[in-house]
PDB file of C-alpha atoms in Angstrom:
ATOM      1  CA  UNK U   9      55.937  -4.054 -22.847  1.00  0.00           C
ATOM      2  CA  UNK U  10      54.479  -0.570 -23.231  1.00  0.00           C
ATOM      3  CA  UNK U  11      51.929  -0.119 -26.011  1.00  0.00           C
ATOM      4  CA  UNK U  12      52.004   2.522 -28.809  1.00  0.00           C
ATOM      5  CA  UNK U  13      52.312   5.986 -27.138  1.00  0.00           C
ATOM      6  CA  UNK U  14      50.899   9.118 -28.604  1.00  0.00           C
ATOM      7  CA  UNK U  15      51.286  12.633 -27.251  1.00  0.00           C
ATOM      8  CA  UNK U  16      49.769  14.876 -26.597  1.00  0.00           C
ATOM      9  CA  UNK U  17      46.463  13.222 -26.100  1.00  0.00           C
ATOM     10  CA  UNK U  18      44.630  16.501 -26.577  1.00  0.00           C
ATOM     11  CA  UNK U  19      45.901  19.507 -28.567  1.00  0.00           C
ATOM     12  CA  UNK U  20      44.229  22.826 -29.159  1.00  0.00           C
ATOM     13  CA  UNK U  21      45.497  25.138 -31.785  1.00  0.00           C
ATOM     14  CA  UNK U  22      44.236  28.419 -33.227  1.00  0.00           C
ATOM     15  CA  UNK U  23      43.762  28.748 -36.921  1.00  0.00           C
ATOM     16  CA  UNK U  24      47.107  29.333 -38.762  1.00  0.00           C
ATOM     17  CA  UNK U  25      49.247  27.704 -36.022  1.00  0.00           C
ATOM     18  CA  UNK U  26      51.281  24.503 -36.394  1.00  0.00           C
ATOM     19  CA  UNK U  27      50.327  21.115 -34.853  1.00  0.00           C
ATOM     20  CA  UNK U  28      52.915  18.497 -34.040  1.00  0.00           C
ATOM     21  CA  UNK U  29      51.654  15.120 -33.111  1.00  0.00           C
ATOM     22  CA  UNK U  30      54.110  12.525 -31.828  1.00  0.00           C
ATOM     23  CA  UNK U  31      53.930   8.650 -31.919  1.00  0.00           C
ATOM     24  CA  UNK U  32      56.285   6.257 -30.153  1.00  0.00           C
ATOM     25  CA  UNK U  33      55.831   2.723 -31.587  1.00  0.00           C
ATOM     26  CA  UNK U  34      55.929  -0.423 -29.506  1.00  0.00           C
ATOM     27  CA  UNK U  35      59.403  -1.622 -28.664  1.00  0.00           C
ATOM     28  CA  UNK U  36      60.857  -3.525 -31.609  1.00  0.00           C
ATOM     29  CA  UNK U  37      58.379  -2.048 -34.171  1.00  0.00           C
ATOM     30  CA  UNK U  38      59.882  -0.025 -37.038  1.00  0.00           C
ATOM     31  CA  UNK U  39      56.700   0.404 -39.092  1.00  0.00           C
ATOM     32  CA  UNK U  40      54.365   3.268 -38.238  1.00  0.00           C
ATOM     33  CA  UNK U  41      50.972   4.260 -39.754  1.00  0.00           C
ATOM     34  CA  UNK U  42      48.959   7.432 -39.270  1.00  0.00           C
ATOM     35  CA  UNK U  43      45.208   7.431 -39.598  1.00  0.00           C
ATOM     36  CA  UNK U  44      42.650  10.350 -39.199  1.00  0.00           C
ATOM     37  CA  UNK U  45      39.206  10.047 -37.848  1.00  0.00           C
ATOM     38  CA  UNK U  46      36.957  13.033 -38.616  1.00  0.00           C
ATOM     39  CA  UNK U  47      33.981  13.445 -36.415  1.00  0.00           C
ATOM     40  CA  UNK U  48      31.333  10.752 -36.921  1.00  0.00           C
ATOM     41  CA  UNK U  49      33.569   9.043 -39.491  1.00  0.00           C
ATOM     42  CA  UNK U  50      35.704   5.918 -39.628  1.00  0.00           C
ATOM     43  CA  UNK U  51      39.407   6.024 -39.626  1.00  0.00           C
ATOM     44  CA  UNK U  52      41.149   6.858 -42.899  1.00  0.00           C
ATOM     45  CA  UNK U  53      44.720   5.920 -43.800  1.00  0.00           C
ATOM     46  CA  UNK U  54      47.146   8.854 -44.166  1.00  0.00           C
ATOM     47  CA  UNK U  55      50.702   7.610 -44.336  1.00  0.00           C
ATOM     48  CA  UNK U  56      52.922   4.550 -43.749  1.00  0.00           C
ATOM     49  CA  UNK U  57      56.465   5.004 -42.689  1.00  0.00           C
ATOM     50  CA  UNK U  58      59.547   2.973 -41.836  1.00  0.00           C
ATOM     51  CA  UNK U  59      62.523   4.379 -40.168  1.00  0.00           C
ATOM     52  CA  UNK U  60      63.804   7.263 -42.330  1.00  0.00           C
ATOM     53  CA  UNK U  61      61.574   6.296 -45.133  1.00  0.00           C
ATOM     54  CA  UNK U  62      58.059   7.121 -46.365  1.00  0.00           C
ATOM     55  CA  UNK U  63      56.639   3.951 -47.834  1.00  0.00           C
ATOM     56  CA  UNK U  64      53.054   5.116 -48.751  1.00  0.00           C
ATOM     57  CA  UNK U  65      51.633   8.610 -48.387  1.00  0.00           C
ATOM     58  CA  UNK U  66      48.678   8.149 -50.646  1.00  0.00           C
ATOM     59  CA  UNK U  67      46.267   9.294 -47.941  1.00  0.00           C
ATOM     60  CA  UNK U  68      48.039  12.479 -46.980  1.00  0.00           C
ATOM     61  CA  UNK U  69      46.495  15.866 -48.038  1.00  0.00           C
ATOM     62  CA  UNK U  70      48.740  17.407 -50.591  1.00  0.00           C
ATOM     63  CA  UNK U  71      49.402  20.607 -48.705  1.00  0.00           C
ATOM     64  CA  UNK U  72      50.321  21.490 -45.145  1.00  0.00           C
ATOM     65  CA  UNK U  73      50.722  17.885 -43.946  1.00  0.00           C
ATOM     66  CA  UNK U  74      54.010  16.122 -43.563  1.00  0.00           C
ATOM     67  CA  UNK U  75      55.256  13.086 -41.686  1.00  0.00           C
ATOM     68  CA  UNK U  76      58.595  11.724 -40.637  1.00  0.00           C
ATOM     69  CA  UNK U  77      59.996   8.801 -38.654  1.00  0.00           C
ATOM     70  CA  UNK U  78      63.628   9.486 -37.934  1.00  0.00           C
ATOM     71  CA  UNK U  79      66.328   6.950 -37.066  1.00  0.00           C
ATOM     72  CA  UNK U  80      65.997   8.040 -33.452  1.00  0.00           C
ATOM     73  CA  UNK U  81      62.957   9.308 -31.649  1.00  0.00           C
ATOM     74  CA  UNK U  82      59.211   9.230 -32.376  1.00  0.00           C
ATOM     75  CA  UNK U  83      57.332   9.586 -35.580  1.00  0.00           C
ATOM     76  CA  UNK U  84      55.966  13.139 -36.071  1.00  0.00           C
ATOM     77  CA  UNK U  85      52.898  14.100 -37.960  1.00  0.00           C
ATOM     78  CA  UNK U  86      53.117  17.862 -38.644  1.00  0.00           C
ATOM     79  CA  UNK U  87      50.245  20.045 -39.778  1.00  0.00           C
ATOM     80  CA  UNK U  88      51.090  23.599 -40.778  1.00  0.00           C
ATOM     81  CA  UNK U  89      48.642  26.479 -40.753  1.00  0.00           C
ATOM     82  CA  UNK U  90      45.861  24.470 -39.276  1.00  0.00           C
ATOM     83  CA  UNK U  91      42.282  25.094 -40.364  1.00  0.00           C
ATOM     84  CA  UNK U  92      39.046  24.172 -38.606  1.00  0.00           C
ATOM     85  CA  UNK U  93      38.658  21.196 -40.949  1.00  0.00           C
ATOM     86  CA  UNK U  94      41.818  19.652 -39.403  1.00  0.00           C
ATOM     87  CA  UNK U  95      40.013  19.013 -36.149  1.00  0.00           C
ATOM     88  CA  UNK U  96      39.899  15.301 -35.797  1.00  0.00           C
ATOM     89  CA  UNK U  97      41.389  12.380 -33.918  1.00  0.00           C
ATOM     90  CA  UNK U  98      44.689  11.214 -35.228  1.00  0.00           C
ATOM     91  CA  UNK U  99      45.658   7.643 -34.515  1.00  0.00           C
ATOM     92  CA  UNK U 100      49.079   6.090 -34.851  1.00  0.00           C
ATOM     93  CA  UNK U 101      49.622   2.339 -35.274  1.00  0.00           C
ATOM     94  CA  UNK U 102      52.857   0.323 -35.353  1.00  0.00           C
ATOM     95  CA  UNK U 103      53.693  -3.172 -36.457  1.00  0.00           C
ATOM     96  CA  UNK U 104      56.717  -5.415 -36.093  1.00  0.00           C
ATOM     97  CA  UNK U 105      59.517  -5.749 -38.650  1.00  0.00           C
ATOM     98  CA  UNK U 106      59.010  -9.441 -39.131  1.00  0.00           C
ATOM     99  CA  UNK U 107      55.227  -9.256 -38.728  1.00  0.00           C
ATOM    100  CA  UNK U 108      55.183 -12.074 -36.073  1.00  0.00           C
ATOM    101  CA  UNK U 109      51.431 -11.572 -35.877  1.00  0.00           C
ATOM    102  CA  UNK U 110      50.613 -11.198 -39.568  1.00  0.00           C
ATOM    103  CA  UNK U 111      49.215  -7.771 -40.510  1.00  0.00           C
ATOM    104  CA  UNK U 112      48.629  -6.819 -36.939  1.00  0.00           C
ATOM    105  CA  UNK U 113      48.761  -3.140 -36.366  1.00  0.00           C
ATOM    106  CA  UNK U 114      48.668  -1.920 -32.712  1.00  0.00           C
ATOM    107  CA  UNK U 115      46.904   1.313 -32.303  1.00  0.00           C
ATOM    108  CA  UNK U 116      47.845   4.093 -29.909  1.00  0.00           C
ATOM    109  CA  UNK U 117      45.154   6.025 -27.851  1.00  0.00           C
ATOM    110  CA  UNK U 118      44.999   8.866 -30.404  1.00  0.00           C
ATOM    111  CA  UNK U 119      45.562  12.623 -30.337  1.00  0.00           C
ATOM    112  CA  UNK U 120      42.420  14.752 -30.407  1.00  0.00           C
ATOM    113  CA  UNK U 121      43.237  17.962 -32.312  1.00  0.00           C
ATOM    114  CA  UNK U 122      40.835  20.863 -31.917  1.00  0.00           C
ATOM    115  CA  UNK U 123      41.336  23.946 -34.080  1.00  0.00           C
ATOM    116  CA  UNK U 124      39.654  27.087 -32.712  1.00  0.00           C
TER     117      UNK U 124
ATOM    118  CA  UNK I 115      39.146  -1.129 -55.184  1.00  0.00           C
ATOM    119  CA  UNK I 116      38.827  -2.070 -51.551  1.00  0.00           C
ATOM    120  CA  UNK I 117      35.778  -1.036 -49.518  1.00  0.00           C
ATOM    121  CA  UNK I 118      34.031  -1.829 -46.315  1.00  0.00           C
ATOM    122  CA  UNK I 119      30.287  -1.040 -45.832  1.00  0.00           C
ATOM    123  CA  UNK I 120      28.549  -0.898 -42.535  1.00  0.00           C
ATOM    124  CA  UNK I 121      25.006  -0.109 -43.496  1.00  0.00           C
ATOM    125  CA  UNK I 122      23.779   0.330 -39.910  1.00  0.00           C
ATOM    126  CA  UNK I 123      24.758   3.760 -38.684  1.00  0.00           C
ATOM    127  CA  UNK I 124      23.137   3.461 -35.318  1.00  0.00           C
ATOM    128  CA  UNK I 125      21.486   0.669 -33.391  1.00  0.00           C
ATOM    129  CA  UNK I 126      19.657   0.773 -30.037  1.00  0.00           C
ATOM    130  CA  UNK I 127      18.724  -2.341 -28.112  1.00  0.00           C
ATOM    131  CA  UNK I 128      17.569  -3.034 -24.566  1.00  0.00           C
ATOM    132  CA  UNK I 129      20.118  -4.739 -22.243  1.00  0.00           C
ATOM    133  CA  UNK I 130      20.196  -8.530 -22.488  1.00  0.00           C
ATOM    134  CA  UNK I 131      18.953  -8.565 -26.079  1.00  0.00           C
ATOM    135  CA  UNK I 132      21.160 -10.024 -28.769  1.00  0.00           C
ATOM    136  CA  UNK I 133      22.400  -7.664 -31.549  1.00  0.00           C
ATOM    137  CA  UNK I 134      24.168  -8.299 -34.817  1.00  0.00           C
ATOM    138  CA  UNK I 135      26.354  -5.692 -36.524  1.00  0.00           C
ATOM    139  CA  UNK I 136      26.598  -6.099 -40.254  1.00  0.00           C
ATOM    140  CA  UNK I 137      29.721  -5.697 -42.412  1.00  0.00           C
ATOM    141  CA  UNK I 138      30.145  -6.183 -46.124  1.00  0.00           C
ATOM    142  CA  UNK I 139      33.499  -5.826 -47.830  1.00  0.00           C
ATOM    143  CA  UNK I 140      34.805  -5.539 -51.312  1.00  0.00           C
ATOM    144  CA  UNK I 141      38.146  -6.684 -52.570  1.00  0.00           C
ATOM    145  CA  UNK I 142      39.591  -8.428 -55.638  1.00  0.00           C
ATOM    146  CA  UNK I 143      42.477  -9.878 -53.643  1.00  0.00           C
ATOM    147  CA  UNK I 144      42.283 -13.542 -52.746  1.00  0.00           C
ATOM    148  CA  UNK I 145      44.316 -13.106 -49.550  1.00  0.00           C
ATOM    149  CA  UNK I 146      43.037 -10.511 -47.117  1.00  0.00           C
ATOM    150  CA  UNK I 147      42.326  -9.894 -43.433  1.00  0.00           C
ATOM    151  CA  UNK I 148      39.186  -8.719 -41.740  1.00  0.00           C
ATOM    152  CA  UNK I 149      39.031  -6.991 -38.409  1.00  0.00           C
ATOM    153  CA  UNK I 150      36.582  -5.650 -35.892  1.00  0.00           C
ATOM    154  CA  UNK I 151      37.461  -2.777 -33.491  1.00  0.00           C
ATOM    155  CA  UNK I 152      35.539  -1.276 -30.606  1.00  0.00           C
ATOM    156  CA  UNK I 153      35.709   2.396 -29.836  1.00  0.00           C
ATOM    157  CA  UNK I 154      34.186   3.158 -26.412  1.00  0.00           C
ATOM    158  CA  UNK I 155      33.246   6.731 -25.416  1.00  0.00           C
ATOM    159  CA  UNK I 156      36.800   7.232 -24.108  1.00  0.00           C
ATOM    160  CA  UNK I 157      37.928   7.198 -27.711  1.00  0.00           C
ATOM    161  CA  UNK I 158      40.703   4.557 -27.964  1.00  0.00           C
ATOM    162  CA  UNK I 159      40.507   1.723 -30.440  1.00  0.00           C
ATOM    163  CA  UNK I 160      40.130  -1.789 -28.943  1.00  0.00           C
ATOM    164  CA  UNK I 161      41.070  -4.675 -31.175  1.00  0.00           C
ATOM    165  CA  UNK I 162      38.504  -7.406 -31.081  1.00  0.00           C
ATOM    166  CA  UNK I 163      39.316  -9.936 -33.826  1.00  0.00           C
ATOM    167  CA  UNK I 164      41.341 -10.673 -36.949  1.00  0.00           C
ATOM    168  CA  UNK I 165      40.267 -13.242 -39.503  1.00  0.00           C
ATOM    169  CA  UNK I 166      42.117 -14.235 -42.693  1.00  0.00           C
ATOM    170  CA  UNK I 167      40.401 -14.949 -45.913  1.00  0.00           C
ATOM    171  CA  UNK I 168      41.362 -18.649 -45.845  1.00  0.00           C
ATOM    172  CA  UNK I 169      39.553 -19.309 -42.527  1.00  0.00           C
ATOM    173  CA  UNK I 170      35.872 -19.232 -42.778  1.00  0.00           C
ATOM    174  CA  UNK I 171      35.319 -20.884 -39.384  1.00  0.00           C
ATOM    175  CA  UNK I 172      32.984 -18.852 -37.242  1.00  0.00           C
ATOM    176  CA  UNK I 173      34.518 -17.793 -33.946  1.00  0.00           C
ATOM    177  CA  UNK I 174      33.007 -17.313 -30.515  1.00  0.00           C
ATOM    178  CA  UNK I 175      34.652 -15.436 -27.647  1.00  0.00           C
ATOM    179  CA  UNK I 176      32.367 -15.207 -24.631  1.00  0.00           C
ATOM    180  CA  UNK I 177      29.335 -13.152 -25.607  1.00  0.00           C
ATOM    181  CA  UNK I 178      30.936 -12.168 -28.972  1.00  0.00           C
ATOM    182  CA  UNK I 179      30.715 -14.225 -32.086  1.00  0.00           C
ATOM    183  CA  UNK I 180      31.601 -13.564 -35.720  1.00  0.00           C
ATOM    184  CA  UNK I 181      30.189 -15.030 -38.896  1.00  0.00           C
ATOM    185  CA  UNK I 182      32.409 -14.855 -41.939  1.00  0.00           C
ATOM    186  CA  UNK I 183      30.757 -15.753 -45.233  1.00  0.00           C
ATOM    187  CA  UNK I 184      32.997 -15.435 -48.294  1.00  0.00           C
ATOM    188  CA  UNK I 185      30.100 -16.195 -50.634  1.00  0.00           C
ATOM    189  CA  UNK I 186      28.376 -12.970 -49.577  1.00  0.00           C
ATOM    190  CA  UNK I 187      31.540 -11.020 -48.643  1.00  0.00           C
ATOM    191  CA  UNK I 188      30.278 -10.469 -45.158  1.00  0.00           C
ATOM    192  CA  UNK I 189      31.755 -10.579 -41.710  1.00  0.00           C
ATOM    193  CA  UNK I 190      29.015  -9.936 -39.241  1.00  0.00           C
ATOM    194  CA  UNK I 191      29.409  -9.502 -35.505  1.00  0.00           C
ATOM    195  CA  UNK I 192      26.938 -10.627 -32.898  1.00  0.00           C
ATOM    196  CA  UNK I 193      26.785  -9.666 -29.232  1.00  0.00           C
ATOM    197  CA  UNK I 194      24.755 -11.996 -27.137  1.00  0.00           C
ATOM    198  CA  UNK I 195      23.011 -10.975 -23.956  1.00  0.00           C
ATOM    199  CA  UNK I 196      24.194  -7.306 -24.515  1.00  0.00           C
ATOM    200  CA  UNK I 197      25.333  -5.153 -21.606  1.00  0.00           C
ATOM    201  CA  UNK I 198      25.400  -1.452 -21.111  1.00  0.00           C
ATOM    202  CA  UNK I 199      29.280  -1.641 -21.236  1.00  0.00           C
ATOM    203  CA  UNK I 200      28.933  -2.845 -24.904  1.00  0.00           C
ATOM    204  CA  UNK I 201      27.863   0.640 -25.804  1.00  0.00           C
ATOM    205  CA  UNK I 202      30.381   1.970 -28.337  1.00  0.00           C
ATOM    206  CA  UNK I 203      31.169   2.541 -31.894  1.00  0.00           C
ATOM    207  CA  UNK I 204      32.196  -0.700 -33.723  1.00  0.00           C
ATOM    208  CA  UNK I 205      34.322  -0.656 -36.826  1.00  0.00           C
ATOM    209  CA  UNK I 206      34.782  -3.377 -39.293  1.00  0.00           C
ATOM    210  CA  UNK I 207      37.950  -3.164 -41.355  1.00  0.00           C
ATOM    211  CA  UNK I 208      39.856  -4.805 -44.220  1.00  0.00           C
ATOM    212  CA  UNK I 209      43.548  -5.293 -45.139  1.00  0.00           C
ATOM    213  CA  UNK I 210      44.752  -7.017 -48.230  1.00  0.00           C
ATOM    214  CA  UNK I 211      47.943  -9.046 -48.647  1.00  0.00           C
ATOM    215  CA  UNK I 212      49.565  -6.562 -50.956  1.00  0.00           C
ATOM    216  CA  UNK I 213      48.734  -3.351 -49.128  1.00  0.00           C
ATOM    217  CA  UNK I 214      49.681  -2.205 -45.672  1.00  0.00           C
ATOM    218  CA  UNK I 215      46.925   0.160 -45.000  1.00  0.00           C
ATOM    219  CA  UNK I 216      43.709  -0.869 -43.176  1.00  0.00           C
ATOM    220  CA  UNK I 217      40.380   0.204 -44.759  1.00  0.00           C
ATOM    221  CA  UNK I 218      37.806   1.023 -42.173  1.00  0.00           C
ATOM    222  CA  UNK I 219      34.028   1.121 -42.440  1.00  0.00           C
ATOM    223  CA  UNK I 220      32.219   4.128 -41.188  1.00  0.00           C
ATOM    224  CA  UNK I 221      31.233   2.420 -37.945  1.00  0.00           C
ATOM    225  CA  UNK I 222      28.016   1.370 -36.218  1.00  0.00           C
ATOM    226  CA  UNK I 223      27.103   3.223 -33.093  1.00  0.00           C
ATOM    227  CA  UNK I 224      25.643   0.823 -30.591  1.00  0.00           C
ATOM    228  CA  UNK I 225      23.517   2.009 -27.684  1.00  0.00           C
ATOM    229  CA  UNK I 226      22.601  -0.587 -25.127  1.00  0.00           C
ATOM    230  CA  UNK I 227      19.766   0.706 -23.049  1.00  0.00           C
ATOM    231  CA  UNK I 228      19.408  -0.301 -19.371  1.00  0.00           C
TER     232      UNK I 228
END
């Protein structure tokens, strides 16, 4: 059973460009979470999605950031007009629908975004 | 409000020494889950343990042990006979029963010196 997959693992963007980060949850998982880790910091929650539905986006910056989890395909975290402060590691986690292992979130390897 | 505090920013010990990483949490919920994760230099997050609020039994897994004390809201992590491969950043984290997000501490960077 493949784990949570994220791609790309490393992404370099110039200021003003768009960044698209992809997350494929574990098989059978329909809940996806995005976290951001700024340099020398812990992870901070950004958004929680189910298929075609945003459940909690309380951690998302108000502008330039958006997330989706379509019926088919991976979850996408989109950052428009990136700035240097967006440079961070972005982690995706997934959990099963029925929460067989209570409150277990399985983390992907992360995408390291560098804005130049 | 939920909060996790890891007061030790960085620790260095010599190989084979024991080391304890401190974690203090805050929550008003009676049902919650506590976690420890390891982040090695390669950057991925490695799950180490989950403990629910109703289970105060200490746990030991090989050289790792965890001490959960509800009275002091602490969930400390001890590595016995440390090894160089234990060098990493360790995160303590909290999740409550009514919220799906995990709240992470800022992490403790552990250096094990040969």
